[in-house]
Coordinates of N, CA and C in Angstrom, one line a residue:
M1 N 143.5 75.6 84.5 CA 143.7 76.0 85.8 C 145.1 76.9 85.9
I2 N 146.3 76.0 85.3 CA 147.5 76.6 85.3 C 147.6 77.9 84.7
T3 N 146.8 77.9 83.4 CA 147.0 79.2 82.6 C 146.3 80.4 83.4
F4 N 145.0 80.0 84.1 CA 144.4 80.9 84.8 C 145.3 81.7 85.9
I5 N 145.9 80.8 86.5 CA 146.8 81.4 87.6 C 148.0 82.2 87.1
V6 N 148.5 81.7 85.8 CA 149.7 82.5 85.1 C 149.2 84.1 84.9
I7 N 148.0 83.9 84.1 CA 147.3 85.1 83.9 C 146.8 86.1 84.9
L8 N 146.4 85.6 86.1 CA 146.2 86.1 87.2 C 147.6 86.9 87.9
G9 N 148.6 86.0 87.8 CA 149.7 86.5 88.4 C 150.4 87.7 87.5
A10 N 150.1 87.6 86.2 CA 150.7 88.5 85.4 C 149.9 89.8 85.7
I11 N 148.6 89.9 85.8 CA 147.8 91.1 86.2 C 148.0 91.6 87.4
V12 N 148.5 90.8 88.5 CA 148.7 91.2 89.8 C 150.1 91.9 89.9
F13 N 151.2 91.6 89.0 CA 152.4 91.9 88.8 C 152.2 93.1 88.0
C14 N 151.5 93.3 87.1 CA 151.4 94.6 86.3 C 150.8 95.7 87.2
M15 N 149.8 95.3 88.0 CA 149.2 96.5 88.9 C 150.2 96.8 89.8
W16 N 151.1 95.9 90.3 CA 152.2 96.4 91.4 C 153.0 97.2 90.8
F17 N 153.6 96.8 89.5 CA 154.7 97.6 88.8 C 154.2 98.8 88.3
F18 N 152.9 98.9 88.0 CA 152.4 100.1 87.7 C 151.5 101.1 88.6
Q19 N 151.5 100.6 89.7 CA 150.6 101.3 90.8 C 150.8 102.7 90.8
N20 N 152.0 103.2 90.8 CA 151.9 104.6 90.9 C 151.2 105.3 89.8
Q21 N 151.5 104.9 88.4 CA 150.9 105.3 87.2 C 149.5 105.2 87.2
I22 N 149.0 104.1 87.7 CA 147.5 103.9 87.9 C 147.0 104.9 88.9
V23 N 147.6 104.9 90.1 CA 146.8 105.9 91.0 C 146.9 107.3 90.6
G24 N 148.0 107.7 89.9 CA 148.2 109.2 89.6 C 147.3 109.3 88.3
H25 N 146.9 108.4 87.5 CA 145.9 108.5 86.3 C 144.5 108.7 87.0
I26 N 144.2 107.8 88.0 CA 142.9 108.0 88.7 C 142.6 109.3 89.5
G27 N 143.7 109.7 90.2 CA 143.7 110.8 90.9 C 143.4 112.2 90.1
E28 N 144.2 112.1 89.0 CA 144.2 113.3 87.9 C 142.9 113.4 87.3
K29 N 142.3 112.1 86.9 CA 141.0 112.1 86.3 C 139.9 112.6 87.3
H30 N 140.0 112.3 88.6 CA 139.1 112.6 89.4 C 139.1 114.2 89.6
T31 N 140.3 114.7 89.7 CA 140.5 116.2 89.8 C 140.0 117.0 88.7
A32 N 140.3 116.6 87.5 CA 139.9 117.2 86.2 C 138.3 117.2 86.4
N33 N 137.5 116.0 86.7 CA 136.1 116.1 86.6 C 135.7 116.9 87.7
R34 N 136.3 117.0 88.9 CA 135.8 118.0 89.8 C 135.9 119.4 89.4
I35 N 137.1 119.8 89.0 CA 137.3 121.1 88.4 C 136.2 121.4 87.3
R36 N 136.1 120.5 86.3 CA 135.0 120.8 85.4 C 133.6 121.2 85.9
A37 N 133.2 120.1 86.9 CA 131.9 120.3 87.5 C 131.6 121.6 88.2
I38 N 132.8 122.0 89.0 CA 132.5 123.4 89.7 C 132.8 124.5 89.0
S39 N 133.7 124.7 88.1 CA 134.0 125.7 87.2 C 133.2 125.9 85.9
K40 N 132.6 124.9 85.6 CA 131.9 124.9 84.3 C 132.7 125.2 83.1
G41 N 134.0 125.1 83.3 CA 135.0 125.5 82.2 C 135.3 124.2 81.2
T42 N 136.3 124.5 80.4 CA 136.8 123.5 79.5 C 138.1 123.0 80.1
V43 N 138.1 121.7 80.2 CA 139.2 121.1 81.0 C 140.1 120.2 80.0
F44 N 141.5 120.3 80.0 CA 142.3 119.5 79.3 C 143.2 118.7 80.1
R45 N 143.5 117.4 79.9 CA 144.3 116.7 80.8 C 145.4 116.2 79.8
D46 N 146.8 116.1 80.6 CA 148.0 115.5 79.9 C 148.4 116.2 78.7
V47 N 148.5 117.5 78.9 CA 148.8 118.4 77.7 C 150.4 118.5 77.6
Y48 N 150.8 118.6 76.3 CA 152.1 118.9 76.0 C 152.5 120.1 75.1
V49 N 153.3 121.0 75.7 CA 153.6 122.3 75.0 C 155.0 122.5 74.9
E50 N 155.8 123.1 73.8 CA 157.2 123.0 73.8 C 157.4 124.5 74.0
G51 N 158.6 124.7 74.9 CA 158.9 126.0 75.1 C 160.6 126.1 74.8
S52 N 161.2 127.1 75.3 CA 162.7 127.3 75.1 C 163.6 126.4 76.0
H53 N 162.7 125.7 76.9 CA 163.4 124.8 78.0 C 162.9 123.4 77.6
G54 N 162.5 123.2 76.3 CA 162.2 121.8 76.0 C 160.5 121.7 76.2
V55 N 160.1 120.4 76.1 CA 158.7 120.0 76.1 C 158.3 119.9 77.6
Q56 N 157.2 120.4 77.9 CA 156.6 120.3 79.1 C 155.4 119.5 79.0
Q57 N 155.0 118.7 80.1 CA 153.9 117.9 80.2 C 153.0 118.5 81.3
I58 N 151.9 118.9 81.1 CA 151.0 119.5 82.1 C 149.9 118.6 82.4
D59 N 149.6 118.4 83.7 CA 148.7 117.4 84.2 C 147.3 117.9 83.7
I60 N 146.8 119.1 84.0 CA 145.5 119.8 83.9 C 145.6 121.1 83.6
I61 N 144.8 121.6 82.5 CA 144.7 122.9 82.1 C 143.3 123.2 82.0
A62 N 142.6 124.1 82.7 CA 141.2 124.5 82.9 C 141.0 125.8 82.5
V63 N 140.1 126.0 81.4 CA 139.8 127.4 80.9 C 138.7 127.9 81.4
T64 N 138.7 128.7 82.4 CA 137.4 129.2 83.0 C 137.2 130.6 83.3
E65 N 136.1 131.2 83.6 CA 136.0 132.6 83.8 C 136.7 133.3 84.7
K66 N 137.4 132.3 85.5 CA 138.3 133.0 86.4 C 139.8 133.1 86.2
G67 N 140.0 132.5 85.0 CA 141.3 132.4 84.3 C 141.7 131.1 83.9
I68 N 143.1 130.8 83.4 CA 143.4 129.5 82.9 C 144.2 128.8 84.2
L69 N 143.6 127.8 84.6 CA 144.0 127.1 85.8 C 145.1 126.1 85.3
V70 N 146.5 126.3 85.6 CA 147.5 125.4 85.1 C 147.8 124.6 86.5
V71 N 147.3 123.3 86.4 CA 147.3 122.4 87.6 C 148.3 121.2 87.7
E72 N 149.1 121.1 88.7 CA 150.0 120.2 88.9 C 149.4 119.1 89.9
K73 N 149.0 117.9 89.6 CA 148.3 117.1 90.5 C 149.2 116.2 91.2
K74 N 149.2 116.0 92.5 CA 149.9 115.1 93.1 C 149.1 114.2 94.1
T75 N 149.6 112.8 94.1 CA 148.7 111.9 95.0 C 149.5 111.5 96.1
Y76 N 150.4 112.1 96.6 CA 151.2 111.8 97.8 C 150.2 111.5 99.1
I77 N 150.3 110.7 99.9 CA 149.6 110.5 101.2 C 150.7 110.8 102.4
G78 N 150.0 111.7 103.2 CA 150.9 112.0 104.4 C 151.0 113.3 104.6
L79 N 151.9 113.9 105.5 CA 152.0 115.3 105.9 C 153.1 116.0 104.8
I80 N 152.7 117.0 104.1 CA 153.6 117.7 103.3 C 154.0 118.8 103.7
V81 N 155.5 118.9 103.8 CA 156.1 119.9 104.5 C 157.1 120.7 103.5
G82 N 156.8 122.0 103.5 CA 157.6 122.9 102.5 C 157.2 124.4 102.7
N83 N 158.0 125.1 101.8 CA 157.4 126.5 101.6 C 157.7 126.9 100.0
A84 N 157.2 127.9 99.6 CA 157.2 128.4 98.3 C 158.7 128.4 97.6
Y85 N 159.8 128.5 98.5 CA 161.0 128.8 98.2 C 161.8 127.6 98.1
D86 N 161.5 126.5 98.8 CA 162.3 125.3 99.0 C 162.4 124.6 97.7
K87 N 163.4 124.2 97.2 CA 163.6 123.3 96.0 C 163.1 122.0 96.3
Q88 N 163.2 121.4 97.5 CA 162.7 120.1 97.8 C 161.5 120.2 99.0
W89 N 160.4 119.5 98.9 CA 159.6 119.5 99.9 C 159.7 118.0 100.5
T90 N 159.2 117.9 101.8 CA 159.2 116.6 102.4 C 157.8 116.0 102.8
V91 N 157.6 114.5 102.5 CA 156.5 114.1 102.6 C 156.7 113.2 103.8
I92 N 156.0 113.0 104.9 CA 156.1 112.4 106.0 C 154.8 111.5 106.2
A93 N 155.2 110.4 106.2 CA 154.1 109.1 106.1 C 154.2 108.1 107.1
G94 N 153.5 106.9 107.4 CA 153.6 106.1 108.2 C 153.7 106.5 109.7
W95 N 152.8 107.5 110.0 CA 152.8 107.9 111.5 C 154.4 108.4 111.7
G96 N 155.0 109.1 110.7 CA 156.3 109.7 110.9 C 157.6 108.9 110.6
K97 N 157.2 107.5 110.3 CA 158.3 106.5 110.1 C 158.9 106.7 108.8
K98 N 158.3 107.1 108.0 CA 158.8 107.3 106.4 C 158.8 108.6 106.2
K99 N 160.0 109.1 105.8 CA 160.1 110.4 105.0 C 160.7 110.4 103.8
Y100 N 160.3 111.1 102.7 CA 161.1 111.1 101.5 C 160.8 112.5 100.8
S101 N 161.6 112.9 99.9 CA 161.5 114.2 99.3 C 161.0 114.2 98.0
M102 N 160.3 115.3 97.6 CA 159.6 115.4 96.4 C 160.0 116.9 95.9
K103 N 160.1 117.0 94.6 CA 160.5 118.3 93.8 C 159.4 119.3 94.4
N104 N 159.6 120.5 94.7 CA 158.7 121.6 94.9 C 157.6 121.7 93.6
P105 N 156.4 121.3 93.8 CA 155.5 121.3 92.6 C 155.3 122.6 91.9
H106 N 155.5 123.7 92.6 CA 155.3 125.1 92.0 C 156.5 125.5 91.2
H107 N 157.7 124.8 91.4 CA 158.7 125.0 90.6 C 158.5 124.3 89.4
Q108 N 158.0 123.2 89.3 CA 157.8 122.4 88.1 C 156.7 123.2 87.3
N109 N 155.7 123.6 88.1 CA 154.6 124.3 87.5 C 154.9 125.8 86.8
Y110 N 156.0 126.3 87.4 CA 156.6 127.5 86.9 C 157.0 127.3 85.4
G111 N 157.7 126.2 85.1 CA 158.2 125.8 83.8 C 157.0 125.7 83.0
H112 N 156.0 125.0 83.4 CA 154.8 124.9 82.7 C 154.3 126.2 82.0
I113 N 154.0 127.0 83.2 CA 153.6 128.2 82.8 C 154.4 129.2 81.8
M114 N 155.6 129.0 82.0 CA 156.4 129.9 81.2 C 156.4 129.3 79.7
A115 N 156.3 127.9 79.5 CA 156.2 127.6 78.3 C 154.9 128.0 77.5
L116 N 153.7 128.1 78.5 CA 152.5 128.4 77.9 C 152.6 129.9 77.6
R117 N 153.2 130.7 78.2 CA 153.3 132.3 77.9 C 154.1 132.3 76.7
E118 N 155.0 131.5 76.4 CA 155.8 131.7 75.2 C 155.0 131.3 74.0
K119 N 154.1 130.4 74.3 CA 153.4 129.8 73.1 C 152.1 130.8 72.9
F120 N 151.6 131.4 74.0 CA 150.3 132.1 73.7 C 150.7 133.5 74.6
P121 N 151.4 134.4 74.1 CA 151.8 135.8 75.0 C 150.5 136.5 75.2
A122 N 149.7 136.4 74.4 CA 148.3 137.3 74.6 C 147.6 136.7 75.9
L123 N 147.8 135.7 76.3 CA 147.1 135.0 77.4 C 148.2 135.1 78.7
K124 N 149.2 135.5 78.4 CA 150.3 135.6 79.6 C 150.0 135.9 81.1
D125 N 148.8 136.7 81.1 CA 148.3 137.3 82.5 C 147.1 136.5 83.1
K126 N 146.6 135.5 82.2 CA 145.5 134.7 82.5 C 145.7 133.4 83.0
F127 N 146.9 133.0 83.1 CA 147.3 131.6 83.7 C 147.6 131.7 85.2
I128 N 147.1 130.7 85.9 CA 147.1 130.6 87.5 C 147.7 129.4 87.8
D129 N 148.7 129.4 88.7 CA 149.4 128.4 89.2 C 148.7 127.8 90.3
L130 N 148.5 126.5 90.1 CA 147.7 125.7 91.2 C 148.2 124.4 91.4
V131 N 148.6 123.9 92.6 CA 148.9 122.6 92.9 C 147.7 121.9 93.6
I132 N 147.4 120.7 93.3 CA 146.4 120.1 94.0 C 146.8 118.7 94.5
F133 N 146.6 118.3 95.7 CA 147.0 117.1 96.3 C 145.5 116.3 96.3
G134 N 145.6 115.1 96.6 CA 144.5 114.2 97.0 C 144.1 114.5 98.5
N135 N 142.9 113.9 98.7 CA 142.3 114.2 100.1 C 143.1 113.4 101.1
K136 N 144.1 112.6 100.9 CA 144.7 111.9 101.8 C 146.1 112.5 102.4
A137 N 146.2 113.6 101.7 CA 147.5 114.5 102.0 C 147.0 115.7 103.1
K138 N 148.0 115.8 103.9 CA 147.7 117.0 105.0 C 148.9 117.8 104.6
L139 N 148.5 119.2 104.5 CA 149.3 120.2 104.2 C 150.0 121.0 105.3
G140 N 151.2 121.2 105.5 CA 151.8 121.7 106.5 C 151.5 123.2 106.5
D141 N 152.0 124.0 107.7 CA 151.6 125.3 108.0 C 152.3 126.3 106.9
R142 N 153.5 125.8 106.3 CA 154.2 127.1 105.3 C 153.9 126.5 104.0
I143 N 153.2 125.8 103.7 CA 152.6 125.2 102.4 C 152.0 126.6 101.7
P144 N 152.3 127.0 100.4 CA 151.7 128.3 99.8 C 150.2 128.1 99.6
E145 N 149.6 129.2 99.7 CA 148.1 129.1 99.6 C 147.5 128.7 98.1
D146 N 148.3 128.7 97.3 CA 148.0 128.1 95.8 C 148.2 126.5 95.9
T147 N 148.3 126.1 97.1 CA 148.4 124.5 97.1 C 147.2 123.9 98.0
I148 N 146.5 123.1 97.5 CA 145.2 122.7 98.0 C 145.1 121.2 97.9
C149 N 144.0 120.7 98.6 CA 143.6 119.2 98.5 C 142.3 119.4 97.4
D150 N 142.0 118.3 97.1 CA 140.8 118.1 96.0 C 139.5 118.8 96.9
R151 N 139.3 118.5 98.2 CA 138.2 118.9 98.7 C 137.9 120.4 98.9
D152 N 139.2 121.2 98.7 CA 139.2 122.7 99.1 C 139.0 123.4 97.6
F153 N 139.0 122.7 96.4 CA 139.0 123.4 95.3 C 137.7 124.3 95.0
K154 N 136.6 123.9 95.7 CA 135.4 124.8 95.4 C 135.5 126.2 96.1
K155 N 136.1 126.2 97.2 CA 136.3 127.3 98.2 C 137.4 128.2 97.4
F156 N 138.5 127.5 97.0 CA 139.6 128.2 96.3 C 139.2 129.0 95.3
Y157 N 138.3 128.2 94.2 CA 137.9 128.7 92.9 C 136.9 129.9 93.2
R158 N 135.8 129.7 94.0 CA 135.1 130.9 94.3 C 135.6 132.1 94.8
N159 N 136.7 132.0 95.3 CA 137.5 133.3 95.8 C 138.3 133.9 94.9
L160 N 138.4 133.3 93.6 CA 139.0 134.0 92.8 C 138.4 135.0 92.0
P161 N 139.0 136.1 91.6 CA 138.0 137.1 90.7 C 137.8 136.7 89.4
T162 N 136.8 137.2 88.8 CA 136.4 136.8 87.3 C 137.4 137.6 86.6
R163 N 138.1 137.0 85.5 CA 139.0 137.6 84.7 C 138.9 137.6 83.3
M164 N 137.8 136.5 83.0 CA 137.6 136.4 81.4 C 136.2 136.4 81.2
N165 N 135.9 136.9 79.9 CA 134.5 136.9 79.4 C 134.4 135.9 78.6
T166 N 133.1 135.6 78.0 CA 132.9 134.5 77.1 C 133.5 134.4 75.8
Q167 N 134.0 135.5 75.3 CA 134.7 135.5 73.9 C 136.2 135.0 74.4
E168 N 136.7 135.7 75.4 CA 138.1 135.3 75.9 C 138.2 133.7 76.3
I169 N 137.1 133.4 76.9 CA 137.0 131.8 77.3 C 137.1 130.9 76.0
E170 N 136.4 131.3 75.1 CA 136.3 130.5 73.8 C 137.6 130.5 73.1
C171 N 138.1 131.8 72.9 CA 139.6 131.8 72.3 C 140.7 131.2 72.9
A172 N 140.8 131.3 74.2 CA 141.8 130.6 75.1 C 141.6 129.1 74.8
A173 N 140.4 128.6 74.9 CA 140.0 127.2 74.9 C 140.5 126.6 73.3
R174 N 140.4 127.5 72.4 CA 140.7 126.8 71.1 C 142.2 126.8 71.2
N175 N 142.9 127.8 71.6 CA 144.4 127.9 71.7 C 145.0 126.7 72.4
I176 N 144.3 126.4 73.4 CA 144.8 125.2 74.3 C 144.6 124.1 73.5
A177 N 143.6 123.8 72.9 CA 143.2 122.5 72.1 C 144.1 122.4 70.9
S178 N 144.6 123.6 70.4 CA 145.4 123.4 69.3 C 146.7 122.7 69.6
L179 N 147.0 122.4 70.8 CA 148.3 121.7 71.1 C 148.2 120.2 71.0
N180 N 146.9 119.8 70.8 CA 146.8 118.5 70.6 C 147.2 118.1 69.2
S181 N 147.3 119.0 68.3 CA 147.5 118.8 66.8 C 149.0 118.2 66.7
D182 N 149.9 118.5 67.6 CA 151.3 118.0 67.6 C 151.4 117.2 68.8
R183 N 150.5 116.6 69.3 CA 150.7 115.7 70.6 C 151.7 114.5 70.5
A184 N 151.6 113.7 69.5 CA 152.3 112.6 69.2 C 153.8 113.0 69.3
R185 N 154.2 114.1 68.6 CA 155.8 114.3 68.4 C 156.2 114.9 69.7
L186 N 155.3 115.7 70.3 CA 155.8 116.4 71.7 C 155.8 115.4 72.8
K187 N 154.8 114.2 72.8 CA 155.0 113.3 73.9 C 156.1 112.4 73.6
A188 N 156.6 112.2 72.4 CA 157.8 111.5 72.2 C 159.1 112.1 72.6
M189 N 158.9 113.3 72.3 CA 160.2 114.2 72.7 C 160.3 114.2 74.3
H190 N 159.1 114.4 74.9 CA 159.1 114.5 76.4 C 159.7 113.3 76.9
K191 N 159.3 112.0 76.4 CA 159.5 110.7 76.9 C 161.2 110.7 76.8
Q192 N 161.6 111.2 75.8 CA 163.1 111.1 75.5 C 164.0 112.0 76.6
K193 N 163.2 113.3 76.7 CA 163.7 114.1 77.6 C 163.8 113.5 79.2
I194 N 162.8 112.8 79.6 CA 162.7 112.1 80.9 C 163.8 111.2 80.9
R195 N 164.0 110.3 79.8 CA 164.9 109.1 80.0 C 166.4 109.8 79.9
G196 N 166.5 110.8 79.3 CA 167.9 111.7 79.3 C 168.1 112.2 80.8
M197 N 167.1 112.7 81.5 CA 167.2 113.1 82.9 C 167.6 112.1 83.7
R198 N 166.9 110.7 83.7 CA 167.2 109.7 84.5 C 168.7 109.4 84.3
K199 N 169.0 109.3 83.1 CA 170.5 108.8 82.8 C 171.6 109.9 83.3
G200 N 171.1 110.9 83.7 CA 171.8 112.1 83.9 C 172.5 112.8 82.8
L201 N 171.9 112.9 81.6 CA 172.4 113.4 80.6 C 172.2 115.0 80.4

């Protein structure tokens, strides 16, 4: 009985400690599956690419007939306030009682796209910046149009012009897939980069 309680306690603690990672993983997987179902494209998750500003970690890349969607996924709950130029956005939750800042996700995604353009210059005009929040977020009036919630993806995608033919799609998908060949090294470098940022190095 004591062993069971200890194990249960350990599980509860781990779920609490890693709740942000768990929620993020589930939300990212849900979004990737929705993009795949609607676009019929090739979807990659948790992609690492090395550019002149170091290793970038990209939540989702979807190679579709509309272009290559580079997606930054966010799972914040509450009202999201900000505009395209603000360095920081504000999340207002708990009926206005809680306010905290988040980095402008488009600024994050800009670095991702720049790294991809460096790696694949022939595809530089095919990348599309997209930030997707979960459906429990409410987007403020000044939020850029390329920021949506999961439920809005179908409408967003259908309104995009077709930009790639079958041959271009297949070639682009192979290029993105090739990034996985060096995944272990790049992931380790990215973790080191994040640790350095947290320490202020």
